[in-house]
Amino acid sequence: MEVVTYLGFGILFYLCIRVASSGYYLFRIWGVSRLTHRGTIVMGDLSNSQMKILVHGDSVAAGVGAYTPEQTIAGLLAQHFSTTHYVTVVNKGKPGVRMIDLANQGAPDERYDLVVLIVSSNDVYKFTPLRRFALATREVLDAYSAVAKQVVIAGPAKMSELPALIGGHRMIMRFREHRYATILAETCEKYSNVTHIIPYAPPGMHIFAPDKYHPNPEGHRLWFELILKSLSSF
């Protein structure tokens, strides 16, 4: 009986530690998410051909976890293409954005050479109904594929690998993230100018911001390199 009691206390103590740890990281997530790098970056030689890029989506698109605009995906894209183009990168990312939020915004007013959408992780985390997610995905891709030469949509992130989440939460995310990724991949196949990429599992703790949830500058570079490899032109 004493063994069972000690075991019960041990399990309870472990769960309390895990919940406290998760609460701490949720507080850190809130703090880190307050710093975004939305805006417009213009780089390159005016004598080169012009290129317009739109980056939109969730907190990763907004640059959360990076310390400067140059370290974000938008900033890295600007630096890369400015060697051969006069490039304008518009970053409209916003923390918390779901696919349904992009759908409600409608199509952009301008045309772009490249649109990069980083979205769907919040749909996994916030339990967006799958049918609603599928309909919103179709609306988003209809809108953006019509105004861009090429669209790259990345997501969902490997929510099940985030250190900030406790074990049970990670198991739920692992089950759900695959279903959202499948819907996204199957929908993208219907468009000739849309490419879907799924971020791979984090290679280690060194790519995370202090909240253990968002990518740090090194993590943003990994996203950028994955996006760059998917481009079929430029």
PDB file of C-alpha atoms in Angstrom:
ATOM      1  CA  MET A   1       0.000   0.000   0.000  1.00  0.00           C
ATOM      2  CA  GLU A   2       2.831   2.383   0.876  1.00  0.00           C
ATOM      3  CA  VAL A   3       4.484   1.672  -2.476  1.00  0.00           C
ATOM      4  CA  VAL A   4       1.275   2.593  -4.298  1.00  0.00           C
ATOM      5  CA  THR A   5       0.969   5.781  -2.235  1.00  0.00           C
ATOM      6  CA  TYR A   6       4.557   6.819  -2.940  1.00  0.00           C
ATOM      7  CA  LEU A   7       4.054   6.015  -6.621  1.00  0.00           C
ATOM      8  CA  GLY A   8       0.900   8.127  -6.705  1.00  0.00           C
ATOM      9  CA  PHE A   9       2.649  11.064  -5.060  1.00  0.00           C
ATOM     10  CA  GLY A  10       5.536  10.669  -7.481  1.00  0.00           C
ATOM     11  CA  ILE A  11       3.252  10.778 -10.502  1.00  0.00           C
ATOM     12  CA  LEU A  12       1.349  13.756  -9.083  1.00  0.00           C
ATOM     13  CA  PHE A  13       4.594  15.608  -8.379  1.00  0.00           C
ATOM     14  CA  TYR A  14       5.829  14.918 -11.921  1.00  0.00           C
ATOM     15  CA  LEU A  15       2.571  16.175 -13.436  1.00  0.00           C
ATOM     16  CA  CYS A  16       2.698  19.332 -11.314  1.00  0.00           C
ATOM     17  CA  ILE A  17       6.236  20.026 -12.511  1.00  0.00           C
ATOM     18  CA  ARG A  18       5.223  19.487 -16.141  1.00  0.00           C
ATOM     19  CA  VAL A  19       2.164  21.744 -15.852  1.00  0.00           C
ATOM     20  CA  ALA A  20       4.199  24.457 -14.118  1.00  0.00           C
ATOM     21  CA  SER A  21       6.855  24.205 -16.812  1.00  0.00           C
ATOM     22  CA  SER A  22       4.232  24.453 -19.537  1.00  0.00           C
ATOM     23  CA  GLY A  23       2.668  27.482 -17.850  1.00  0.00           C
ATOM     24  CA  TYR A  24       6.061  29.157 -17.666  1.00  0.00           C
ATOM     25  CA  TYR A  25       6.657  28.629 -21.376  1.00  0.00           C
ATOM     26  CA  LEU A  26       3.158  29.857 -22.237  1.00  0.00           C
ATOM     27  CA  PHE A  27       4.055  33.090 -20.460  1.00  0.00           C
ATOM     28  CA  ARG A  28       7.312  33.247 -22.435  1.00  0.00           C
ATOM     29  CA  ILE A  29       5.399  32.600 -25.677  1.00  0.00           C
ATOM     30  CA  TRP A  30       3.196  35.602 -24.931  1.00  0.00           C
ATOM     31  CA  GLY A  31       6.256  37.753 -24.314  1.00  0.00           C
ATOM     32  CA  VAL A  32       8.165  36.654 -27.408  1.00  0.00           C
ATOM     33  CA  SER A  33       5.077  37.015 -29.640  1.00  0.00           C
ATOM     34  CA  ARG A  34       4.855  40.732 -28.865  1.00  0.00           C
ATOM     35  CA  LEU A  35       7.926  41.448 -31.011  1.00  0.00           C
ATOM     36  CA  THR A  36       7.122  41.147 -34.707  1.00  0.00           C
ATOM     37  CA  HIS A  37       8.873  42.441 -37.809  1.00  0.00           C
ATOM     38  CA  ARG A  38       5.989  43.298 -40.111  1.00  0.00           C
ATOM     39  CA  GLY A  39       6.574  45.892 -42.775  1.00  0.00           C
ATOM     40  CA  THR A  40       8.217  46.421 -46.144  1.00  0.00           C
ATOM     41  CA  ILE A  41      11.836  45.783 -47.083  1.00  0.00           C
ATOM     42  CA  VAL A  42      13.296  47.276 -50.268  1.00  0.00           C
ATOM     43  CA  MET A  43      16.749  46.176 -51.420  1.00  0.00           C
ATOM     44  CA  GLY A  44      18.878  45.942 -54.542  1.00  0.00           C
ATOM     45  CA  ASP A  45      20.040  47.948 -57.536  1.00  0.00           C
ATOM     46  CA  LEU A  46      17.373  49.993 -59.332  1.00  0.00           C
ATOM     47  CA  SER A  47      18.933  49.058 -62.661  1.00  0.00           C
ATOM     48  CA  ASN A  48      17.978  45.403 -62.102  1.00  0.00           C
ATOM     49  CA  SER A  49      14.573  43.939 -62.884  1.00  0.00           C
ATOM     50  CA  GLN A  50      11.956  44.520 -60.217  1.00  0.00           C
ATOM     51  CA  MET A  51      10.606  41.719 -58.046  1.00  0.00           C
ATOM     52  CA  LYS A  52       7.714  41.842 -55.582  1.00  0.00           C
ATOM     53  CA  ILE A  53       7.335  39.301 -52.797  1.00  0.00           C
ATOM     54  CA  LEU A  54       4.554  38.928 -50.242  1.00  0.00           C
ATOM     55  CA  VAL A  55       5.109  37.056 -46.978  1.00  0.00           C
ATOM     56  CA  HIS A  56       1.937  36.393 -45.007  1.00  0.00           C
ATOM     57  CA  GLY A  57       0.615  34.084 -42.334  1.00  0.00           C
ATOM     58  CA  ASP A  58       1.273  33.408 -38.673  1.00  0.00           C
ATOM     59  CA  SER A  59       3.936  34.356 -36.128  1.00  0.00           C
ATOM     60  CA  VAL A  60       6.720  32.628 -38.064  1.00  0.00           C
ATOM     61  CA  ALA A  61       5.878  34.761 -41.095  1.00  0.00           C
ATOM     62  CA  ALA A  62       5.770  37.833 -38.845  1.00  0.00           C
ATOM     63  CA  GLY A  63       9.316  37.115 -37.699  1.00  0.00           C
ATOM     64  CA  VAL A  64       8.586  36.260 -34.080  1.00  0.00           C
ATOM     65  CA  GLY A  65      11.724  34.859 -32.467  1.00  0.00           C
ATOM     66  CA  ALA A  66      14.107  36.834 -34.683  1.00  0.00           C
ATOM     67  CA  TYR A  67      15.882  39.856 -33.228  1.00  0.00           C
ATOM     68  CA  THR A  68      16.060  41.992 -36.380  1.00  0.00           C
ATOM     69  CA  PRO A  69      14.088  42.191 -39.655  1.00  0.00           C
ATOM     70  CA  GLU A  70      17.162  40.926 -41.507  1.00  0.00           C
ATOM     71  CA  GLN A  71      16.985  37.622 -39.589  1.00  0.00           C
ATOM     72  CA  THR A  72      13.386  36.892 -40.574  1.00  0.00           C
ATOM     73  CA  ILE A  73      12.224  34.837 -43.541  1.00  0.00           C
ATOM     74  CA  ALA A  74      11.147  38.057 -45.269  1.00  0.00           C
ATOM     75  CA  GLY A  75      14.522  39.655 -44.599  1.00  0.00           C
ATOM     76  CA  LEU A  76      16.456  36.625 -45.813  1.00  0.00           C
ATOM     77  CA  LEU A  77      14.381  36.491 -49.003  1.00  0.00           C
ATOM     78  CA  ALA A  78      15.095  40.175 -49.604  1.00  0.00           C
ATOM     79  CA  GLN A  79      18.828  39.688 -49.132  1.00  0.00           C
ATOM     80  CA  HIS A  80      18.907  36.648 -51.404  1.00  0.00           C
ATOM     81  CA  PHE A  81      17.013  38.129 -54.343  1.00  0.00           C
ATOM     82  CA  SER A  82      18.514  41.628 -54.068  1.00  0.00           C
ATOM     83  CA  THR A  83      21.711  40.318 -55.665  1.00  0.00           C
ATOM     84  CA  THR A  84      19.898  39.982 -59.002  1.00  0.00           C
ATOM     85  CA  HIS A  85      16.729  42.079 -58.587  1.00  0.00           C
ATOM     86  CA  TYR A  86      15.437  45.331 -57.204  1.00  0.00           C
ATOM     87  CA  VAL A  87      13.245  43.568 -54.675  1.00  0.00           C
ATOM     88  CA  THR A  88      10.339  44.682 -52.519  1.00  0.00           C
ATOM     89  CA  VAL A  89       9.257  42.282 -49.774  1.00  0.00           C
ATOM     90  CA  VAL A  90       5.981  43.012 -47.995  1.00  0.00           C
ATOM     91  CA  ASN A  91       5.566  41.187 -44.689  1.00  0.00           C
ATOM     92  CA  LYS A  92       1.959  41.020 -43.458  1.00  0.00           C
ATOM     93  CA  GLY A  93       2.394  38.132 -41.025  1.00  0.00           C
ATOM     94  CA  LYS A  94       0.594  38.287 -37.690  1.00  0.00           C
ATOM     95  CA  PRO A  95       0.766  35.999 -34.632  1.00  0.00           C
ATOM     96  CA  GLY A  96      -2.210  33.692 -34.223  1.00  0.00           C
ATOM     97  CA  VAL A  97      -3.360  33.758 -37.849  1.00  0.00           C
ATOM     98  CA  ARG A  98      -5.267  30.684 -39.044  1.00  0.00           C
ATOM     99  CA  MET A  99      -6.191  29.624 -42.546  1.00  0.00           C
ATOM    100  CA  ILE A 100      -9.727  30.924 -42.017  1.00  0.00           C
ATOM    101  CA  ASP A 101      -8.311  34.370 -41.189  1.00  0.00           C
ATOM    102  CA  LEU A 102      -6.464  34.522 -44.515  1.00  0.00           C
ATOM    103  CA  ALA A 103      -9.608  33.383 -46.310  1.00  0.00           C
ATOM    104  CA  ASN A 104     -11.653  36.157 -44.696  1.00  0.00           C
ATOM    105  CA  GLN A 105      -9.149  38.776 -45.897  1.00  0.00           C
ATOM    106  CA  GLY A 106      -9.715  37.871 -49.547  1.00  0.00           C
ATOM    107  CA  ALA A 107      -7.244  38.316 -52.385  1.00  0.00           C
ATOM    108  CA  PRO A 108      -4.455  40.935 -52.251  1.00  0.00           C
ATOM    109  CA  ASP A 109      -4.990  44.151 -54.219  1.00  0.00           C
ATOM    110  CA  GLU A 110      -1.616  43.828 -55.954  1.00  0.00           C
ATOM    111  CA  ARG A 111       0.144  41.218 -58.048  1.00  0.00           C
ATOM    112  CA  TYR A 112       3.334  39.539 -56.837  1.00  0.00           C
ATOM    113  CA  ASP A 113       6.103  37.519 -58.375  1.00  0.00           C
ATOM    114  CA  LEU A 114       6.230  35.321 -55.295  1.00  0.00           C
ATOM    115  CA  VAL A 115       3.858  34.774 -52.392  1.00  0.00           C
ATOM    116  CA  VAL A 116       5.050  32.890 -49.313  1.00  0.00           C
ATOM    117  CA  LEU A 117       2.319  31.791 -46.918  1.00  0.00           C
ATOM    118  CA  ILE A 118       3.235  30.284 -43.562  1.00  0.00           C
ATOM    119  CA  VAL A 119      -0.024  29.108 -42.082  1.00  0.00           C
ATOM    120  CA  SER A 120      -1.943  26.169 -40.573  1.00  0.00           C
ATOM    121  CA  SER A 121       0.012  25.632 -37.332  1.00  0.00           C
ATOM    122  CA  ASN A 122      -2.561  27.678 -35.426  1.00  0.00           C
ATOM    123  CA  ASP A 123      -5.324  25.631 -37.014  1.00  0.00           C
ATOM    124  CA  VAL A 124      -3.729  22.522 -35.527  1.00  0.00           C
ATOM    125  CA  TYR A 125      -3.203  24.172 -32.144  1.00  0.00           C
ATOM    126  CA  LYS A 126      -6.643  25.794 -31.956  1.00  0.00           C
ATOM    127  CA  PHE A 127      -8.539  22.743 -33.265  1.00  0.00           C
ATOM    128  CA  THR A 128     -10.037  24.310 -36.379  1.00  0.00           C
ATOM    129  CA  PRO A 129     -12.636  21.805 -37.686  1.00  0.00           C
ATOM    130  CA  LEU A 130     -11.148  19.853 -40.593  1.00  0.00           C
ATOM    131  CA  ARG A 131     -13.989  20.604 -42.995  1.00  0.00           C
ATOM    132  CA  ARG A 132     -13.764  24.312 -42.245  1.00  0.00           C
ATOM    133  CA  PHE A 133      -9.993  24.170 -42.687  1.00  0.00           C
ATOM    134  CA  ALA A 134     -10.337  22.427 -46.059  1.00  0.00           C
ATOM    135  CA  LEU A 135     -12.807  25.021 -47.352  1.00  0.00           C
ATOM    136  CA  ALA A 136     -10.657  27.906 -46.125  1.00  0.00           C
ATOM    137  CA  THR A 137      -7.556  26.384 -47.734  1.00  0.00           C
ATOM    138  CA  ARG A 138      -9.303  26.239 -51.094  1.00  0.00           C
ATOM    139  CA  GLU A 139     -10.452  29.859 -50.763  1.00  0.00           C
ATOM    140  CA  VAL A 140      -6.948  31.038 -49.845  1.00  0.00           C
ATOM    141  CA  LEU A 141      -5.256  29.211 -52.707  1.00  0.00           C
ATOM    142  CA  ASP A 142      -7.889  30.400 -55.200  1.00  0.00           C
ATOM    143  CA  ALA A 143      -7.209  33.981 -54.115  1.00  0.00           C
ATOM    144  CA  TYR A 144      -3.418  33.948 -53.947  1.00  0.00           C
ATOM    145  CA  SER A 145      -2.695  31.731 -56.949  1.00  0.00           C
ATOM    146  CA  ALA A 146      -4.591  34.249 -59.088  1.00  0.00           C
ATOM    147  CA  VAL A 147      -2.319  37.172 -58.157  1.00  0.00           C
ATOM    148  CA  ALA A 148       1.113  35.509 -58.045  1.00  0.00           C
ATOM    149  CA  LYS A 149       3.465  33.822 -60.470  1.00  0.00           C
ATOM    150  CA  GLN A 150       4.347  31.332 -57.758  1.00  0.00           C
ATOM    151  CA  VAL A 151       2.909  30.563 -54.331  1.00  0.00           C
ATOM    152  CA  VAL A 152       4.748  28.629 -51.640  1.00  0.00           C
ATOM    153  CA  ILE A 153       2.700  27.587 -48.643  1.00  0.00           C
ATOM    154  CA  ALA A 154       4.493  26.113 -45.633  1.00  0.00           C
ATOM    155  CA  GLY A 155       2.894  24.292 -42.748  1.00  0.00           C
ATOM    156  CA  PRO A 156       1.927  23.032 -40.381  1.00  0.00           C
ATOM    157  CA  ALA A 157       5.023  23.141 -38.217  1.00  0.00           C
ATOM    158  CA  LYS A 158       5.864  20.037 -36.216  1.00  0.00           C
ATOM    159  CA  MET A 159       3.751  21.037 -33.225  1.00  0.00           C
ATOM    160  CA  SER A 160       4.365  17.633 -31.657  1.00  0.00           C
ATOM    161  CA  GLU A 161       8.079  18.452 -31.389  1.00  0.00           C
ATOM    162  CA  LEU A 162       7.757  21.766 -29.549  1.00  0.00           C
ATOM    163  CA  PRO A 163       9.569  21.663 -26.177  1.00  0.00           C
ATOM    164  CA  ALA A 164       7.088  24.139 -24.674  1.00  0.00           C
ATOM    165  CA  LEU A 165       4.222  21.626 -24.855  1.00  0.00           C
ATOM    166  CA  ILE A 166       3.751  18.865 -22.287  1.00  0.00           C
ATOM    167  CA  GLY A 167       3.764  15.210 -23.342  1.00  0.00           C
ATOM    168  CA  GLY A 168       0.002  14.661 -23.585  1.00  0.00           C
ATOM    169  CA  HIS A 169      -0.445  17.812 -25.622  1.00  0.00           C
ATOM    170  CA  ARG A 170       2.308  16.733 -27.988  1.00  0.00           C
ATOM    171  CA  MET A 171       0.585  13.394 -28.573  1.00  0.00           C
ATOM    172  CA  ILE A 172      -2.617  15.184 -29.569  1.00  0.00           C
ATOM    173  CA  MET A 173      -0.687  17.505 -31.866  1.00  0.00           C
ATOM    174  CA  ARG A 174       1.081  14.544 -33.513  1.00  0.00           C
ATOM    175  CA  PHE A 175      -2.264  12.975 -34.361  1.00  0.00           C
ATOM    176  CA  ARG A 176      -3.789  16.210 -35.659  1.00  0.00           C
ATOM    177  CA  GLU A 177      -0.905  17.797 -37.575  1.00  0.00           C
ATOM    178  CA  HIS A 178      -0.786  14.931 -40.063  1.00  0.00           C
ATOM    179  CA  ARG A 179      -4.462  15.383 -40.971  1.00  0.00           C
ATOM    180  CA  TYR A 180      -4.076  19.104 -41.636  1.00  0.00           C
ATOM    181  CA  ALA A 181      -0.894  18.553 -43.636  1.00  0.00           C
ATOM    182  CA  THR A 182      -2.669  15.960 -45.799  1.00  0.00           C
ATOM    183  CA  ILE A 183      -5.536  18.339 -46.584  1.00  0.00           C
ATOM    184  CA  LEU A 184      -3.081  21.090 -47.439  1.00  0.00           C
ATOM    185  CA  ALA A 185      -0.948  18.866 -49.669  1.00  0.00           C
ATOM    186  CA  GLU A 186      -3.922  17.421 -51.562  1.00  0.00           C
ATOM    187  CA  THR A 187      -5.430  20.869 -52.135  1.00  0.00           C
ATOM    188  CA  CYS A 188      -2.144  22.338 -53.396  1.00  0.00           C
ATOM    189  CA  GLU A 189      -1.910  19.632 -56.066  1.00  0.00           C
ATOM    190  CA  LYS A 190      -4.857  21.250 -57.839  1.00  0.00           C
ATOM    191  CA  TYR A 191      -2.829  24.390 -58.663  1.00  0.00           C
ATOM    192  CA  SER A 192      -0.006  24.537 -61.188  1.00  0.00           C
ATOM    193  CA  ASN A 193       1.727  27.482 -59.502  1.00  0.00           C
ATOM    194  CA  VAL A 194       1.393  26.402 -55.858  1.00  0.00           C
ATOM    195  CA  THR A 195       3.988  24.411 -53.921  1.00  0.00           C
ATOM    196  CA  HIS A 196       3.399  22.956 -50.477  1.00  0.00           C
ATOM    197  CA  ILE A 197       6.236  22.251 -48.078  1.00  0.00           C
ATOM    198  CA  ILE A 198       6.089  20.603 -44.668  1.00  0.00           C
ATOM    199  CA  PRO A 199       8.743  21.755 -42.206  1.00  0.00           C
ATOM    200  CA  TYR A 200      10.801  18.850 -40.931  1.00  0.00           C
ATOM    201  CA  ALA A 201      11.250  17.980 -37.280  1.00  0.00           C
ATOM    202  CA  PRO A 202      13.469  20.460 -35.390  1.00  0.00           C
ATOM    203  CA  PRO A 203      17.102  19.293 -35.457  1.00  0.00           C
ATOM    204  CA  GLY A 204      17.645  20.361 -31.855  1.00  0.00           C
ATOM    205  CA  MET A 205      16.927  22.847 -29.086  1.00  0.00           C
ATOM    206  CA  HIS A 206      19.393  25.319 -30.589  1.00  0.00           C
ATOM    207  CA  ILE A 207      16.837  26.533 -33.177  1.00  0.00           C
ATOM    208  CA  PHE A 208      14.242  27.705 -30.643  1.00  0.00           C
ATOM    209  CA  ALA A 209      13.658  31.138 -29.138  1.00  0.00           C
ATOM    210  CA  PRO A 210      13.646  31.432 -25.311  1.00  0.00           C
ATOM    211  CA  ASP A 211       9.952  30.452 -25.251  1.00  0.00           C
ATOM    212  CA  LYS A 212      10.825  27.017 -26.718  1.00  0.00           C
ATOM    213  CA  TYR A 213       7.950  27.505 -29.148  1.00  0.00           C
ATOM    214  CA  HIS A 214       9.014  29.921 -31.871  1.00  0.00           C
ATOM    215  CA  PRO A 215      12.148  29.679 -34.022  1.00  0.00           C
ATOM    216  CA  ASN A 216      15.164  31.814 -33.196  1.00  0.00           C
ATOM    217  CA  PRO A 217      17.262  33.409 -35.991  1.00  0.00           C
ATOM    218  CA  GLU A 218      18.830  30.036 -36.800  1.00  0.00           C
ATOM    219  CA  GLY A 219      15.372  28.486 -36.952  1.00  0.00           C
ATOM    220  CA  HIS A 220      14.155  31.213 -39.309  1.00  0.00           C
ATOM    221  CA  ARG A 221      17.088  30.471 -41.598  1.00  0.00           C
ATOM    222  CA  LEU A 222      16.059  26.806 -41.736  1.00  0.00           C
ATOM    223  CA  TRP A 223      12.557  27.836 -42.819  1.00  0.00           C
ATOM    224  CA  PHE A 224      14.057  30.190 -45.417  1.00  0.00           C
ATOM    225  CA  GLU A 225      16.324  27.488 -46.856  1.00  0.00           C
ATOM    226  CA  LEU A 226      13.405  25.077 -47.094  1.00  0.00           C
ATOM    227  CA  ILE A 227      11.352  27.692 -48.951  1.00  0.00           C
ATOM    228  CA  LEU A 228      14.235  28.558 -51.264  1.00  0.00           C
ATOM    229  CA  LYS A 229      14.702  24.910 -52.274  1.00  0.00           C
ATOM    230  CA  SER A 230      11.047  24.684 -53.290  1.00  0.00           C
ATOM    231  CA  LEU A 231      11.162  27.551 -55.792  1.00  0.00           C
ATOM    232  CA  SER A 232      10.913  26.467 -59.428  1.00  0.00           C
ATOM    233  CA  SER A 233      11.850  29.818 -60.952  1.00  0.00           C
ATOM    234  CA  PHE A 234      13.638  33.105 -60.201  1.00  0.00           C
TER     235      PHE A 234
END
